[in-house]
Amino acid sequence: MNRVGLERKVLSENDRLAATLRDRFETHNVLCANLISSPGAGKTTLLERTLENLNPHARVAVLTGDIQTENDARRLRRFGFPVRQITTGGTCHLDARMIERGLEEWALDELEMLFIENVGNLVCPSSYDLGEAAKIVVLSVAEGEDKPLKYPSIFFKSELMVLNKVDLLPYVPFDIAAAEENARRVHPGIEIIRVSCARRMGLGAWMAWLGARREKMLNARAAVV
Amino acid sequence: MHEMAIANSLLDAIEKEALRFPQGRITKVGLRIGELAGVDRDALSFCWEAVVRGTEWEPLVLEIDYRPRRHRCERCSREFIVESYDVACPVCGEVNTIFAGGDELELAYLEVEDHEPCGAGAQGTERE
C-alpha cells in the first residue's frame, strides 16, 4: 500500500477557470465585484441604486444569477446598461464556467466594472471563485446580527460588508453594533458600509468605495507591469 | 447545499489523479476541509456515496480531515487554533494575528494498491 501526497484543490477546475477570468478582467482593467447575500437582503436593489447613480456613459455590466426567472435582469435593464441573467435551474451558486459563458458576446475592453449578483445564499457561493477582485457580502438589518458567526465563511472571504435596510432599525430588534463586531470577529479587516437602498441612504460611501477599489486594482496592476 | 457539486468535482479530480496510476487501484482518498471552506463534511460524505454508487469508485474510502481555523502571532510567531472567533494569541495576548489556514478544500493524499509510479508526476510517495 502506497500513500501518495497531493496538494490538489477539489475545485481545481473551477479555480483554473476563475484564474483565467481574473487575468482577463485585470488585463482589461475591469473591476469585478461578486455580490453575495441571503435571499431578500437587497442585492438587486443595491444594484438598482448603483446603476441609477452611475453616469449613463459609465462602462458597466451586470451578470445576475438566480435559480429561476428573468425578473432581476428585467429590473436592472431599465437603467440602460448591459445586463444578462444566468438561470442556474436549481444550482444554489454561480461557478466560474457560468461566468465565462455569461461573458460571451461582451467585449471586456468596453467595460470598466462588472457586477456579479450571485444566487441568494450565504453558504454555497462562498466556495466558488468567480475570478472577482472582491467578494462583497450584503447583510440586512431584517436578519439577525449573529449571521456573521453563523456563516463565517462568506464574511471571512468578503472584503466589504454592506449593511442594508438601516432605515428599518427603529422597527426591528437588530443590534447594529453587535452585527459589526461579529463581522470583525470573523474577519478583523472587513470594511463596512451602512446603507438603505430603499431610502437612498449611505450610497455615496458605497459609490466611493467602488471607485477607490477600482483605483486600487489599477495601481496594483501598474506596480506589477 | 452545494455538496453534490463538490462531490462531482471531487470525483473529477480523483479520476484525473487516477490517470497517473494506470497499474494501480486507488483505495482511499484523504480530503482536507477547513472550517471556513463552507462545506459540510456529513453532507459531502452523503453526496459522495450517492455520486459513486454503482460505479467503480464505490469501494473507495473517503477520509475527511476537518481543519480548524489557525492564526499565527506576529509577535511570538506561535501558530494556534482559533476558538470561538478569538483571534488573539493565547500565549502572548497579541491581537494582531495572521490567518494561517482553515479554508482548505483539498485532496491531501491517495492510497494506491500495487502501483508503479508513472513518470515524474508521482511525487511525495512514501511506503507505509
Short mmCIF file of C-alpha atoms in Angstrom, two decimals:
data_model
loop_
_atom_site.label_atom_id
_atom_site.label_comp_id
_atom_site.label_asym_id
_atom_site.label_seq_id
_atom_site.Cartn_x
_atom_site.Cartn_y
_atom_site.Cartn_z
CA MET A 1 0.00 0.00 0.00
CA ASN A 2 1.41 3.36 -1.03
CA ARG A 3 0.29 6.66 0.25
CA VAL A 4 0.75 9.45 -2.32
CA GLY A 5 0.70 13.00 -1.03
CA LEU A 6 -1.24 15.51 -3.09
CA GLU A 7 -1.85 19.21 -2.90
CA ARG A 8 -4.76 19.46 -5.24
CA LYS A 9 -7.76 21.69 -4.71
CA VAL A 10 -11.03 19.81 -5.02
CA LEU A 11 -12.37 22.71 -7.10
CA SER A 12 -9.19 22.96 -9.17
CA GLU A 13 -11.12 23.05 -12.43
CA ASN A 14 -13.27 25.94 -11.20
CA ASP A 15 -10.19 27.66 -9.79
CA ARG A 16 -8.35 27.28 -13.10
CA LEU A 17 -11.23 28.93 -14.99
CA ALA A 18 -11.53 31.62 -12.32
CA ALA A 19 -7.83 32.42 -12.64
CA THR A 20 -8.29 32.82 -16.40
CA LEU A 21 -11.24 35.13 -15.82
CA ARG A 22 -9.31 37.17 -13.23
CA ASP A 23 -6.48 37.55 -15.68
CA ARG A 24 -8.89 38.74 -18.39
CA PHE A 25 -10.55 41.23 -16.01
CA GLU A 26 -7.21 42.63 -14.92
CA THR A 27 -5.84 42.83 -18.46
CA HIS A 28 -8.88 44.90 -19.46
CA ASN A 29 -8.91 46.96 -16.24
CA VAL A 30 -12.36 45.65 -15.32
CA LEU A 31 -13.21 45.68 -11.62
CA CYS A 32 -15.31 42.57 -11.00
CA ALA A 33 -17.39 42.53 -7.81
CA ASN A 34 -19.19 39.38 -6.65
CA LEU A 35 -22.25 40.27 -4.53
CA ILE A 36 -23.41 37.60 -2.11
CA SER A 37 -26.21 37.58 0.46
CA SER A 38 -29.12 35.56 1.70
CA PRO A 39 -32.32 35.89 -0.38
CA GLY A 40 -34.00 39.22 0.21
CA ALA A 41 -31.11 41.13 1.76
CA GLY A 42 -31.16 43.60 -1.12
CA LYS A 43 -28.54 42.69 -3.72
CA THR A 44 -30.74 43.62 -6.65
CA THR A 45 -31.92 46.85 -5.02
CA LEU A 46 -28.31 47.78 -4.24
CA LEU A 47 -27.50 47.24 -7.91
CA GLU A 48 -30.52 49.32 -8.98
CA ARG A 49 -29.32 52.19 -6.79
CA THR A 50 -25.77 51.72 -8.10
CA LEU A 51 -26.82 51.83 -11.76
CA GLU A 52 -29.06 54.85 -11.25
CA ASN A 53 -26.16 56.69 -9.57
CA LEU A 54 -23.74 55.99 -12.40
CA ASN A 55 -23.05 58.29 -15.28
CA PRO A 56 -25.12 56.84 -18.17
CA HIS A 57 -21.89 56.59 -20.17
CA ALA A 58 -20.18 54.50 -17.48
CA ARG A 59 -18.98 51.23 -18.92
CA VAL A 60 -20.65 48.86 -16.51
CA ALA A 61 -22.35 45.49 -16.96
CA VAL A 62 -24.20 43.07 -14.70
CA LEU A 63 -24.48 39.29 -14.62
CA THR A 64 -27.29 38.33 -12.30
CA GLY A 65 -27.81 34.79 -11.09
CA ASP A 66 -30.99 33.10 -9.92
CA ILE A 67 -32.32 29.60 -9.83
CA GLN A 68 -35.32 30.64 -11.92
CA THR A 69 -36.86 33.71 -13.63
CA GLU A 70 -35.52 36.69 -15.57
CA ASN A 71 -37.05 39.07 -13.01
CA ASP A 72 -33.81 40.58 -11.76
CA ALA A 73 -32.42 41.17 -15.24
CA ARG A 74 -35.69 42.93 -16.17
CA ARG A 75 -35.40 45.16 -13.10
CA LEU A 76 -31.79 46.03 -13.86
CA ARG A 77 -32.10 46.57 -17.62
CA ARG A 78 -34.22 49.70 -17.05
CA PHE A 79 -31.05 51.67 -16.43
CA GLY A 80 -29.66 51.11 -19.91
CA PHE A 81 -26.57 49.08 -19.01
CA PRO A 82 -25.91 45.61 -20.42
CA VAL A 83 -27.44 43.00 -18.11
CA ARG A 84 -27.55 39.26 -18.55
CA GLN A 85 -29.50 36.79 -16.44
CA ILE A 86 -27.92 33.48 -15.54
CA THR A 87 -30.58 30.98 -14.53
CA THR A 88 -28.95 28.03 -12.86
CA GLY A 89 -32.03 25.77 -12.98
CA GLY A 90 -31.56 24.57 -9.42
CA THR A 91 -27.91 25.13 -8.62
CA CYS A 92 -27.53 27.21 -5.47
CA HIS A 93 -24.43 29.16 -6.53
CA LEU A 94 -22.68 30.53 -9.61
CA ASP A 95 -19.45 28.92 -10.76
CA ALA A 96 -16.67 30.18 -13.00
CA ARG A 97 -17.97 28.29 -16.03
CA MET A 98 -21.31 30.11 -15.81
CA ILE A 99 -19.48 33.45 -15.70
CA GLU A 100 -17.35 32.51 -18.69
CA ARG A 101 -20.50 31.66 -20.65
CA GLY A 102 -22.29 34.76 -19.39
CA LEU A 103 -19.49 36.94 -20.73
CA GLU A 104 -19.67 35.53 -24.26
CA GLU A 105 -20.62 38.28 -26.71
CA TRP A 106 -19.40 41.00 -24.35
CA ALA A 107 -16.14 42.77 -25.15
CA LEU A 108 -14.32 43.22 -21.87
CA ASP A 109 -12.28 46.12 -23.25
CA GLU A 110 -15.53 48.07 -23.40
CA LEU A 111 -16.10 47.65 -19.65
CA GLU A 112 -14.62 49.14 -16.52
CA MET A 113 -16.82 47.41 -13.98
CA LEU A 114 -18.67 44.11 -13.88
CA PHE A 115 -21.11 43.25 -11.13
CA ILE A 116 -21.98 39.63 -10.48
CA GLU A 117 -25.11 39.15 -8.43
CA ASN A 118 -24.79 35.66 -7.01
CA VAL A 119 -27.69 33.33 -6.17
CA GLY A 120 -29.23 34.32 -2.83
CA ASN A 121 -27.41 32.05 -0.38
CA LEU A 122 -24.84 32.71 2.35
CA VAL A 123 -23.18 29.30 2.16
CA CYS A 124 -22.55 27.79 -1.25
CA PRO A 125 -21.38 30.86 -3.23
CA SER A 126 -18.54 31.30 -0.75
CA SER A 127 -16.80 28.15 -2.05
CA TYR A 128 -16.66 29.27 -5.70
CA ASP A 129 -14.07 31.69 -7.00
CA LEU A 130 -15.54 33.57 -9.97
CA GLY A 131 -12.39 35.50 -10.80
CA GLU A 132 -13.71 38.55 -8.97
CA ALA A 133 -11.47 41.24 -7.49
CA ALA A 134 -13.67 41.35 -4.40
CA LYS A 135 -16.47 39.43 -2.79
CA ILE A 136 -19.00 41.73 -1.16
CA VAL A 137 -21.48 40.40 1.37
CA VAL A 138 -24.79 42.18 1.82
CA LEU A 139 -26.49 41.77 5.20
CA SER A 140 -29.81 43.42 6.04
CA VAL A 141 -30.98 44.53 9.45
CA ALA A 142 -34.10 42.43 8.93
CA GLU A 143 -31.87 39.41 9.53
CA GLY A 144 -30.03 38.52 12.74
CA GLU A 145 -26.92 40.29 13.98
CA ASP A 146 -25.32 36.88 14.56
CA LYS A 147 -25.29 35.99 10.84
CA PRO A 148 -21.51 36.55 10.57
CA LEU A 149 -20.96 33.99 13.35
CA LYS A 150 -23.37 31.50 11.82
CA TYR A 151 -22.00 31.83 8.27
CA PRO A 152 -18.33 32.67 8.87
CA SER A 153 -17.03 31.51 5.50
CA ILE A 154 -18.61 34.26 3.44
CA PHE A 155 -17.90 37.03 5.96
CA PHE A 156 -14.31 35.83 6.18
CA LYS A 157 -13.87 35.90 2.40
CA SER A 158 -15.60 39.23 1.76
CA GLU A 159 -13.66 42.48 1.61
CA LEU A 160 -16.72 44.54 2.37
CA MET A 161 -19.97 44.08 4.24
CA VAL A 162 -22.80 46.30 3.04
CA LEU A 163 -25.30 46.59 5.87
CA ASN A 164 -28.61 47.32 4.15
CA LYS A 165 -32.07 48.45 5.27
CA VAL A 166 -30.72 50.62 8.10
CA ASP A 167 -33.90 52.74 7.79
CA LEU A 168 -35.66 49.80 9.48
CA LEU A 169 -33.50 49.95 12.62
CA PRO A 170 -36.21 51.67 14.73
CA TYR A 171 -38.62 48.84 13.94
CA VAL A 172 -36.52 45.70 14.25
CA PRO A 173 -34.64 44.14 17.18
CA PHE A 174 -31.29 44.35 15.40
CA ASP A 175 -28.18 45.37 17.33
CA ILE A 176 -26.10 47.05 14.63
CA ALA A 177 -23.02 47.46 16.83
CA ALA A 178 -23.11 43.74 17.65
CA ALA A 179 -23.54 42.87 13.95
CA GLU A 180 -20.46 44.89 13.03
CA GLU A 181 -18.48 43.47 15.93
CA ASN A 182 -19.48 39.95 14.88
CA ALA A 183 -18.34 40.60 11.31
CA ARG A 184 -14.99 41.88 12.62
CA ARG A 185 -14.58 38.90 14.94
CA VAL A 186 -14.84 36.61 11.93
CA HIS A 187 -12.81 38.91 9.67
CA PRO A 188 -10.86 41.63 11.51
CA GLY A 189 -10.06 43.53 8.31
CA ILE A 190 -13.56 43.64 6.82
CA GLU A 191 -14.80 47.04 5.68
CA ILE A 192 -18.38 48.01 6.50
CA ILE A 193 -20.77 50.46 4.84
CA ARG A 194 -24.27 51.14 6.16
CA VAL A 195 -26.92 51.86 3.54
CA SER A 196 -30.62 51.95 2.98
CA CYS A 197 -31.26 51.21 -0.65
CA ALA A 198 -34.99 51.83 -0.24
CA ARG A 199 -34.42 55.30 1.28
CA ARG A 200 -31.25 56.03 -0.71
CA MET A 201 -29.08 56.48 2.37
CA GLY A 202 -25.32 55.85 2.55
CA LEU A 203 -24.97 55.29 -1.17
CA GLY A 204 -22.27 57.95 -1.55
CA ALA A 205 -19.94 55.86 0.59
CA TRP A 206 -20.75 52.79 -1.47
CA MET A 207 -20.10 54.50 -4.80
CA ALA A 208 -16.88 55.98 -3.42
CA TRP A 209 -15.80 52.52 -2.23
CA LEU A 210 -16.29 51.11 -5.74
CA GLY A 211 -14.29 53.92 -7.31
CA ALA A 212 -11.48 53.57 -4.79
CA ARG A 213 -11.45 49.79 -5.18
CA ARG A 214 -11.01 50.08 -8.93
CA GLU A 215 -8.20 52.60 -8.44
CA LYS A 216 -6.53 50.18 -6.04
CA MET A 217 -6.75 47.42 -8.65
CA LEU A 218 -5.29 49.65 -11.37
CA ASN A 219 -2.46 50.80 -9.10
CA ALA A 220 -1.65 47.22 -8.08
CA ARG A 221 -1.50 46.30 -11.74
CA ALA A 222 0.64 49.33 -12.62
CA ALA A 223 3.05 48.32 -9.87
CA VAL A 224 3.45 44.86 -11.38
CA VAL A 225 3.76 45.88 -15.04
CA MET B 1 -26.48 22.58 -0.35
CA HIS B 2 -23.64 22.60 -2.85
CA GLU B 3 -22.02 19.43 -1.57
CA MET B 4 -23.40 17.48 -4.55
CA ALA B 5 -21.48 19.79 -6.90
CA ILE B 6 -18.40 19.44 -4.69
CA ALA B 7 -18.74 15.63 -4.70
CA ASN B 8 -18.85 15.67 -8.51
CA SER B 9 -15.76 17.90 -8.65
CA LEU B 10 -14.06 15.56 -6.21
CA LEU B 11 -14.80 12.60 -8.46
CA ASP B 12 -13.41 14.52 -11.47
CA ALA B 13 -10.26 15.33 -9.52
CA ILE B 14 -9.80 11.71 -8.40
CA GLU B 15 -10.32 10.44 -11.95
CA LYS B 16 -7.64 12.84 -13.18
CA GLU B 17 -5.25 11.67 -10.45
CA ALA B 18 -6.04 8.04 -11.27
CA LEU B 19 -4.56 8.52 -14.74
CA ARG B 20 -1.16 8.72 -13.06
CA PHE B 21 -1.55 5.20 -11.69
CA PRO B 22 -2.71 3.08 -14.61
CA GLN B 23 -1.43 -0.10 -12.94
CA GLY B 24 -2.80 0.67 -9.51
CA ARG B 25 -6.09 0.87 -7.74
CA ILE B 26 -6.96 3.83 -5.56
CA THR B 27 -8.45 2.52 -2.33
CA LYS B 28 -8.60 5.58 -0.17
CA VAL B 29 -8.68 9.34 -0.60
CA GLY B 30 -7.76 11.84 2.08
CA LEU B 31 -9.61 15.11 1.95
CA ARG B 32 -8.81 18.25 3.91
CA ILE B 33 -11.73 20.54 4.72
CA GLY B 34 -11.28 23.74 6.65
CA GLU B 35 -13.97 25.12 8.91
CA LEU B 36 -14.09 28.22 6.71
CA ALA B 37 -14.47 26.27 3.47
CA GLY B 38 -18.24 26.46 3.71
CA VAL B 39 -18.55 22.73 3.14
CA ASP B 40 -20.39 20.38 5.49
CA ARG B 41 -18.48 17.16 5.89
CA ASP B 42 -21.51 14.97 6.64
CA ALA B 43 -23.41 16.34 3.66
CA LEU B 44 -20.35 15.81 1.49
CA SER B 45 -19.95 12.18 2.65
CA PHE B 46 -23.62 11.60 1.93
CA CYS B 47 -23.35 13.13 -1.55
CA TRP B 48 -20.15 11.25 -2.26
CA GLU B 49 -21.89 7.94 -1.57
CA ALA B 50 -24.66 8.94 -3.96
CA VAL B 51 -22.22 10.00 -6.68
CA VAL B 52 -20.15 6.80 -6.63
CA ARG B 53 -22.98 4.31 -6.11
CA GLY B 54 -22.83 1.65 -8.82
CA THR B 55 -19.52 2.93 -10.18
CA GLU B 56 -16.00 1.56 -9.97
CA TRP B 57 -15.38 4.10 -7.21
CA GLU B 58 -17.99 2.74 -4.82
CA PRO B 59 -15.47 0.81 -2.63
CA LEU B 60 -13.20 3.84 -2.29
CA VAL B 61 -12.84 5.13 1.27
CA LEU B 62 -13.13 8.87 1.77
CA GLU B 63 -11.29 10.09 4.83
CA ILE B 64 -12.02 13.67 5.83
CA ASP B 65 -9.58 15.65 7.93
CA TYR B 66 -11.54 18.59 9.31
CA ARG B 67 -9.19 21.52 9.86
CA PRO B 68 -9.89 24.27 12.37
CA ARG B 69 -9.09 27.90 11.70
CA ARG B 70 -5.46 28.70 12.54
CA HIS B 71 -3.72 32.01 13.05
CA ARG B 72 -0.07 32.93 13.52
CA CYS B 73 1.02 35.52 16.04
CA GLU B 74 3.01 38.38 14.55
CA ARG B 75 4.84 38.97 17.82
CA CYS B 76 5.80 35.49 19.07
CA SER B 77 5.35 33.55 15.77
CA ARG B 78 3.26 30.94 17.54
CA GLU B 79 0.62 29.21 15.41
CA PHE B 80 -2.60 28.47 17.25
CA ILE B 81 -6.15 27.24 16.74
CA VAL B 82 -8.78 29.97 16.79
CA GLU B 83 -11.66 29.06 19.06
CA SER B 84 -14.90 30.99 19.36
CA TYR B 85 -13.56 33.57 16.88
CA ASP B 86 -10.96 34.73 19.37
CA VAL B 87 -8.01 35.64 17.16
CA ALA B 88 -5.78 36.98 19.97
CA CYS B 89 -2.63 34.97 20.61
CA PRO B 90 -3.22 32.62 23.58
CA VAL B 91 0.45 32.79 24.54
CA CYS B 92 1.38 36.47 24.47
CA GLY B 93 -2.02 38.13 24.07
CA GLU B 94 -1.12 39.94 20.82
CA VAL B 95 -4.35 40.82 19.00
CA ASN B 96 -2.78 41.30 15.56
CA THR B 97 -2.51 37.77 14.27
CA ILE B 98 -2.40 36.47 10.73
CA PHE B 99 -4.68 33.91 9.15
CA ALA B 100 -2.65 30.72 8.69
CA GLY B 101 -5.20 28.17 7.50
CA GLY B 102 -8.68 26.78 7.85
CA ASP B 103 -10.27 27.41 4.44
CA GLU B 104 -8.87 24.27 2.78
CA LEU B 105 -10.84 22.18 0.35
CA GLU B 106 -8.08 19.91 -0.90
CA LEU B 107 -7.18 16.41 -1.83
CA ALA B 108 -4.47 15.58 0.70
CA TYR B 109 -3.43 12.07 -0.32
CA LEU B 110 -4.36 8.90 -2.15
CA GLU B 111 -3.71 5.34 -1.12
CA VAL B 112 -2.88 3.19 -4.09
CA GLU B 113 -2.57 -0.58 -4.22
CA ASP B 114 0.06 -2.23 -6.45
CA HIS B 115 1.14 0.84 -8.27
CA GLU B 116 4.24 1.70 -10.21
CA PRO B 117 4.77 5.45 -10.14
CA CYS B 118 4.01 6.78 -13.59
CA GLY B 119 6.50 9.39 -14.74
CA ALA B 120 7.78 12.37 -12.82
CA GLY B 121 4.30 13.41 -11.77
CA ALA B 122 4.15 10.90 -8.94
CA GLN B 123 5.80 12.88 -6.21
CA GLY B 124 5.81 12.62 -2.47
CA THR B 125 5.37 8.87 -2.49
CA GLU B 126 6.10 7.08 0.75
CA ARG B 127 5.76 3.44 1.61
CA GLU B 128 3.75 2.50 4.67
#
